């Protein structure tokens, strides 16, 4: 790896899980991370900082502080959009709802001021949900769109197919898209013989920089047009990614050590 090459770290769907995003924050600052993947130039937050979890204020503080140490780019998620516009959505329990009510009027919400629904860099589209320009109706906004096998309007947001996404990218002269939103990773590649879902094969690695001493990674080259969907940076196996000039690497970091296995010192 070129030691001078800089990379981008991408994360999505924190959902007010301050513990998970705190571990993520500590890990990408650790020397072992740069040693394994490369230096970090930019962080991209793909949205959904809020809702469902119980510590939205602390999650916002951690992401705000990341912006002091790295170039931080954020795009709006559908749950962020819903919170800011008082749109009811499912998934938050009573404690989460109460903690989010306490956020109203907080200066921490300034992180959302002027936040766009997409960002483009080096022919890559970064977006929470999808790439389609479908007007201003809420469920058709880019932060609400969902990658699916079929297309059409839905009460969860407009569903689009991989083919529709590749066509939208090609029309804009773009080659790749990175999104989140659905909490499960997917990789679709546009090959000479058609669009194929690429099976991700995660490899377990010992890593002293990880709080639990190990991570799992799956690397995909940037050699052909590709849709990358990230799992969420929350819960028991927070997921994020490192983007170099040549590859996109999915990274999963367990939130707790295995029984009988000591965490990293």
PDB file of C-alpha atoms in Angstrom, residues 41-203:
ATOM      1  CA  UNK A  41      -8.439  12.012   4.869  1.00  0.00           C
ATOM      2  CA  UNK A  42     -12.225  12.285   4.886  1.00  0.00           C
ATOM      3  CA  UNK A  43     -15.143  10.828   6.837  1.00  0.00           C
ATOM      4  CA  UNK A  44     -18.530  10.476   5.154  1.00  0.00           C
ATOM      5  CA  UNK A  45     -21.642  10.065   7.284  1.00  0.00           C
ATOM      6  CA  UNK A  46     -24.441   8.615   5.148  1.00  0.00           C
ATOM      7  CA  UNK A  47     -27.202   9.658   7.530  1.00  0.00           C
ATOM      8  CA  UNK A  48     -29.601   8.392  10.176  1.00  0.00           C
ATOM      9  CA  UNK A  49     -27.731   9.593  13.231  1.00  0.00           C
ATOM     10  CA  UNK A  50     -31.062   9.767  15.057  1.00  0.00           C
ATOM     11  CA  UNK A  51     -33.984   7.598  16.230  1.00  0.00           C
ATOM     12  CA  UNK A  52     -34.257   4.063  17.684  1.00  0.00           C
ATOM     13  CA  UNK A  53     -31.259   4.295  20.043  1.00  0.00           C
ATOM     14  CA  UNK A  54     -31.269   5.834  23.495  1.00  0.00           C
ATOM     15  CA  UNK A  55     -28.371   8.278  23.434  1.00  0.00           C
ATOM     16  CA  UNK A  56     -28.870  10.716  20.542  1.00  0.00           C
ATOM     17  CA  UNK A  57     -27.176  13.629  22.281  1.00  0.00           C
ATOM     18  CA  UNK A  58     -23.955  11.753  22.927  1.00  0.00           C
ATOM     19  CA  UNK A  59     -23.979  10.261  19.407  1.00  0.00           C
ATOM     20  CA  UNK A  60     -24.246  13.764  17.962  1.00  0.00           C
ATOM     21  CA  UNK A  61     -21.385  14.938  20.190  1.00  0.00           C
ATOM     22  CA  UNK A  62     -19.114  12.134  18.994  1.00  0.00           C
ATOM     23  CA  UNK A  63     -19.847  12.859  15.345  1.00  0.00           C
ATOM     24  CA  UNK A  64     -19.388  16.599  15.944  1.00  0.00           C
ATOM     25  CA  UNK A  65     -15.973  15.898  17.505  1.00  0.00           C
ATOM     26  CA  UNK A  66     -14.970  13.685  14.576  1.00  0.00           C
ATOM     27  CA  UNK A  67     -15.511  16.773  12.436  1.00  0.00           C
ATOM     28  CA  UNK A  68     -12.803  18.537  14.447  1.00  0.00           C
ATOM     29  CA  UNK A  69     -10.186  15.910  13.677  1.00  0.00           C
ATOM     30  CA  UNK A  70     -11.151  14.917  10.125  1.00  0.00           C
ATOM     31  CA  UNK A  71     -12.837  16.461   7.121  1.00  0.00           C
ATOM     32  CA  UNK A  72     -16.416  15.350   7.773  1.00  0.00           C
ATOM     33  CA  UNK A  73     -19.059  15.227   5.031  1.00  0.00           C
ATOM     34  CA  UNK A  74     -22.628  14.296   5.974  1.00  0.00           C
ATOM     35  CA  UNK A  75     -25.762  13.601   3.965  1.00  0.00           C
ATOM     36  CA  UNK A  76     -29.266  13.495   5.366  1.00  0.00           C
ATOM     37  CA  UNK A  77     -30.919  10.220   6.338  1.00  0.00           C
ATOM     38  CA  UNK A  78     -34.644   9.546   6.348  1.00  0.00           C
ATOM     39  CA  UNK A  79     -34.797   9.343  10.163  1.00  0.00           C
ATOM     40  CA  UNK A  80     -32.906  12.629  10.447  1.00  0.00           C
ATOM     41  CA  UNK A  81     -35.336  14.129   7.938  1.00  0.00           C
ATOM     42  CA  UNK A  82     -38.280  12.731   9.880  1.00  0.00           C
ATOM     43  CA  UNK A  83     -37.011  14.125  13.197  1.00  0.00           C
ATOM     44  CA  UNK A  84     -36.354  17.575  11.782  1.00  0.00           C
ATOM     45  CA  UNK A  85     -39.786  17.715  10.126  1.00  0.00           C
ATOM     46  CA  UNK A  86     -41.841  16.034  12.894  1.00  0.00           C
ATOM     47  CA  UNK A  87     -42.750  13.093  10.655  1.00  0.00           C
ATOM     48  CA  UNK A  88     -43.765  10.027  12.694  1.00  0.00           C
ATOM     49  CA  UNK A  89     -41.688   6.894  12.036  1.00  0.00           C
ATOM     50  CA  UNK A  90     -41.536   3.514  13.714  1.00  0.00           C
ATOM     51  CA  UNK A  91     -38.740   1.869  15.641  1.00  0.00           C
ATOM     52  CA  UNK A  92     -38.129   4.054  18.708  1.00  0.00           C
ATOM     53  CA  UNK A  93     -39.178   2.828  22.146  1.00  0.00           C
ATOM     54  CA  UNK A  94     -40.453   5.062  24.957  1.00  0.00           C
ATOM     55  CA  UNK A  95     -36.993   5.866  26.310  1.00  0.00           C
ATOM     56  CA  UNK A  96     -35.626   6.671  22.854  1.00  0.00           C
ATOM     57  CA  UNK A  97     -38.606   8.901  22.103  1.00  0.00           C
ATOM     58  CA  UNK A  98     -38.130  10.790  25.377  1.00  0.00           C
ATOM     59  CA  UNK A  99     -34.403  11.271  24.808  1.00  0.00           C
ATOM     60  CA  UNK A 100     -35.066  12.619  21.322  1.00  0.00           C
ATOM     61  CA  UNK A 101     -37.685  15.035  22.640  1.00  0.00           C
ATOM     62  CA  UNK A 102     -34.980  16.416  24.934  1.00  0.00           C
ATOM     63  CA  UNK A 103     -32.920  17.292  21.846  1.00  0.00           C
ATOM     64  CA  UNK A 104     -35.346  19.958  20.623  1.00  0.00           C
ATOM     65  CA  UNK A 105     -33.621  23.316  20.792  1.00  0.00           C
ATOM     66  CA  UNK A 106     -30.177  21.754  21.349  1.00  0.00           C
ATOM     67  CA  UNK A 107     -27.222  23.441  19.615  1.00  0.00           C
ATOM     68  CA  UNK A 108     -26.111  19.921  18.649  1.00  0.00           C
ATOM     69  CA  UNK A 109     -28.780  19.973  15.960  1.00  0.00           C
ATOM     70  CA  UNK A 110     -26.739  22.567  14.066  1.00  0.00           C
ATOM     71  CA  UNK A 111     -24.950  19.588  12.502  1.00  0.00           C
ATOM     72  CA  UNK A 112     -28.001  19.249  10.233  1.00  0.00           C
ATOM     73  CA  UNK A 113     -27.994  22.878   9.088  1.00  0.00           C
ATOM     74  CA  UNK A 114     -27.804  22.911   5.298  1.00  0.00           C
ATOM     75  CA  UNK A 115     -27.045  19.187   5.175  1.00  0.00           C
ATOM     76  CA  UNK A 116     -27.553  17.922   1.593  1.00  0.00           C
ATOM     77  CA  UNK A 117     -29.205  14.678   0.509  1.00  0.00           C
ATOM     78  CA  UNK A 118     -26.202  13.626  -1.565  1.00  0.00           C
ATOM     79  CA  UNK A 119     -22.516  14.261  -2.115  1.00  0.00           C
ATOM     80  CA  UNK A 120     -20.442  13.505  -5.211  1.00  0.00           C
ATOM     81  CA  UNK A 121     -16.677  13.044  -5.250  1.00  0.00           C
ATOM     82  CA  UNK A 122     -14.409  11.367  -7.822  1.00  0.00           C
ATOM     83  CA  UNK A 123     -17.381   9.983  -9.795  1.00  0.00           C
ATOM     84  CA  UNK A 124     -18.846   8.394  -6.658  1.00  0.00           C
ATOM     85  CA  UNK A 125     -22.327   9.239  -5.386  1.00  0.00           C
ATOM     86  CA  UNK A 126     -22.767   9.185  -1.619  1.00  0.00           C
ATOM     87  CA  UNK A 127     -26.402   9.094  -0.536  1.00  0.00           C
ATOM     88  CA  UNK A 128     -28.474   7.622   2.259  1.00  0.00           C
ATOM     89  CA  UNK A 129     -31.137   5.899   0.185  1.00  0.00           C
ATOM     90  CA  UNK A 130     -31.049   6.182  -3.580  1.00  0.00           C
ATOM     91  CA  UNK A 131     -29.979   8.155  -6.676  1.00  0.00           C
ATOM     92  CA  UNK A 132     -33.275   9.010  -8.364  1.00  0.00           C
ATOM     93  CA  UNK A 133     -34.649  12.515  -8.880  1.00  0.00           C
ATOM     94  CA  UNK A 134     -38.358  11.930  -8.238  1.00  0.00           C
ATOM     95  CA  UNK A 135     -39.617  15.269  -6.957  1.00  0.00           C
ATOM     96  CA  UNK A 136     -40.322  16.602  -3.478  1.00  0.00           C
ATOM     97  CA  UNK A 137     -42.868  14.100  -2.142  1.00  0.00           C
ATOM     98  CA  UNK A 138     -41.417  12.800   1.137  1.00  0.00           C
ATOM     99  CA  UNK A 139     -41.219   9.074   0.372  1.00  0.00           C
ATOM    100  CA  UNK A 140     -39.666   9.782  -3.031  1.00  0.00           C
ATOM    101  CA  UNK A 141     -36.802  11.881  -1.665  1.00  0.00           C
ATOM    102  CA  UNK A 142     -33.320  10.414  -2.035  1.00  0.00           C
ATOM    103  CA  UNK A 143     -33.019   9.874   1.706  1.00  0.00           C
ATOM    104  CA  UNK A 144     -36.141   7.647   1.705  1.00  0.00           C
ATOM    105  CA  UNK A 145     -35.494   5.563  -1.441  1.00  0.00           C
ATOM    106  CA  UNK A 146     -34.694   1.848  -1.021  1.00  0.00           C
ATOM    107  CA  UNK A 147     -32.712  -0.565  -3.192  1.00  0.00           C
ATOM    108  CA  UNK A 148     -34.952  -3.513  -4.074  1.00  0.00           C
ATOM    109  CA  UNK A 149     -35.622  -6.238  -6.642  1.00  0.00           C
ATOM    110  CA  UNK A 150     -38.745  -4.417  -7.850  1.00  0.00           C
ATOM    111  CA  UNK A 151     -39.619  -0.763  -8.311  1.00  0.00           C
ATOM    112  CA  UNK A 152     -42.511   1.394  -7.239  1.00  0.00           C
ATOM    113  CA  UNK A 153     -43.965   3.504  -4.462  1.00  0.00           C
ATOM    114  CA  UNK A 154     -44.140   2.040  -0.972  1.00  0.00           C
ATOM    115  CA  UNK A 155     -45.103   3.272   2.494  1.00  0.00           C
ATOM    116  CA  UNK A 156     -41.427   2.739   3.464  1.00  0.00           C
ATOM    117  CA  UNK A 157     -40.058   4.864   0.616  1.00  0.00           C
ATOM    118  CA  UNK A 158     -39.797   4.521  -3.147  1.00  0.00           C
ATOM    119  CA  UNK A 159     -38.220   1.207  -4.197  1.00  0.00           C
ATOM    120  CA  UNK A 160     -35.746   1.188  -7.086  1.00  0.00           C
ATOM    121  CA  UNK A 161     -33.749  -1.563  -8.764  1.00  0.00           C
ATOM    122  CA  UNK A 162     -30.012  -1.880  -9.324  1.00  0.00           C
ATOM    123  CA  UNK A 163     -30.549  -1.346 -13.043  1.00  0.00           C
ATOM    124  CA  UNK A 164     -32.354   1.935 -12.366  1.00  0.00           C
ATOM    125  CA  UNK A 165     -29.500   3.023 -10.113  1.00  0.00           C
ATOM    126  CA  UNK A 166     -26.816   2.253 -12.706  1.00  0.00           C
ATOM    127  CA  UNK A 167     -28.793   4.131 -15.366  1.00  0.00           C
ATOM    128  CA  UNK A 168     -29.086   7.161 -13.087  1.00  0.00           C
ATOM    129  CA  UNK A 169     -25.354   7.069 -12.383  1.00  0.00           C
ATOM    130  CA  UNK A 170     -24.449   6.712 -16.057  1.00  0.00           C
ATOM    131  CA  UNK A 171     -26.660   9.669 -16.971  1.00  0.00           C
ATOM    132  CA  UNK A 172     -24.635  11.789 -14.569  1.00  0.00           C
ATOM    133  CA  UNK A 173     -21.246  10.473 -15.639  1.00  0.00           C
ATOM    134  CA  UNK A 174     -20.764   8.640 -12.330  1.00  0.00           C
ATOM    135  CA  UNK A 175     -19.386   5.144 -11.804  1.00  0.00           C
ATOM    136  CA  UNK A 176     -20.173   4.102  -8.219  1.00  0.00           C
ATOM    137  CA  UNK A 177     -22.776   4.681  -5.517  1.00  0.00           C
ATOM    138  CA  UNK A 178     -22.398   4.215  -1.754  1.00  0.00           C
ATOM    139  CA  UNK A 179     -25.566   4.162   0.351  1.00  0.00           C
ATOM    140  CA  UNK A 180     -26.903   2.898   3.668  1.00  0.00           C
ATOM    141  CA  UNK A 181     -30.473   3.013   4.975  1.00  0.00           C
ATOM    142  CA  UNK A 182     -31.447  -0.663   5.009  1.00  0.00           C
ATOM    143  CA  UNK A 183     -28.964  -1.917   7.635  1.00  0.00           C
ATOM    144  CA  UNK A 184     -27.712  -4.832   5.528  1.00  0.00           C
ATOM    145  CA  UNK A 185     -24.732  -4.812   3.199  1.00  0.00           C
ATOM    146  CA  UNK A 186     -25.189  -5.448  -0.502  1.00  0.00           C
ATOM    147  CA  UNK A 187     -22.782  -5.155  -3.421  1.00  0.00           C
ATOM    148  CA  UNK A 188     -24.061  -5.046  -7.024  1.00  0.00           C
ATOM    149  CA  UNK A 189     -21.578  -4.983  -9.902  1.00  0.00           C
ATOM    150  CA  UNK A 190     -22.201  -4.018 -13.528  1.00  0.00           C
ATOM    151  CA  UNK A 191     -20.254  -6.583 -15.546  1.00  0.00           C
ATOM    152  CA  UNK A 192     -19.931  -7.112 -19.279  1.00  0.00           C
ATOM    153  CA  UNK A 193     -22.576  -9.857 -19.015  1.00  0.00           C
ATOM    154  CA  UNK A 194     -25.022  -7.850 -16.899  1.00  0.00           C
ATOM    155  CA  UNK A 195     -25.692  -6.706 -13.356  1.00  0.00           C
ATOM    156  CA  UNK A 196     -24.669  -9.234 -10.718  1.00  0.00           C
ATOM    157  CA  UNK A 197     -24.921  -9.297  -6.950  1.00  0.00           C
ATOM    158  CA  UNK A 198     -21.413  -9.808  -5.640  1.00  0.00           C
ATOM    159  CA  UNK A 199     -21.198 -12.213  -2.704  1.00  0.00           C
ATOM    160  CA  UNK A 200     -19.172 -10.629   0.091  1.00  0.00           C
ATOM    161  CA  UNK A 201     -16.794 -13.037   1.788  1.00  0.00           C
ATOM    162  CA  UNK A 202     -15.715 -11.573   5.103  1.00  0.00           C
ATOM    163  CA  UNK A 203     -12.288 -12.553   6.421  1.00  0.00           C
TER     164      UNK A 203
END
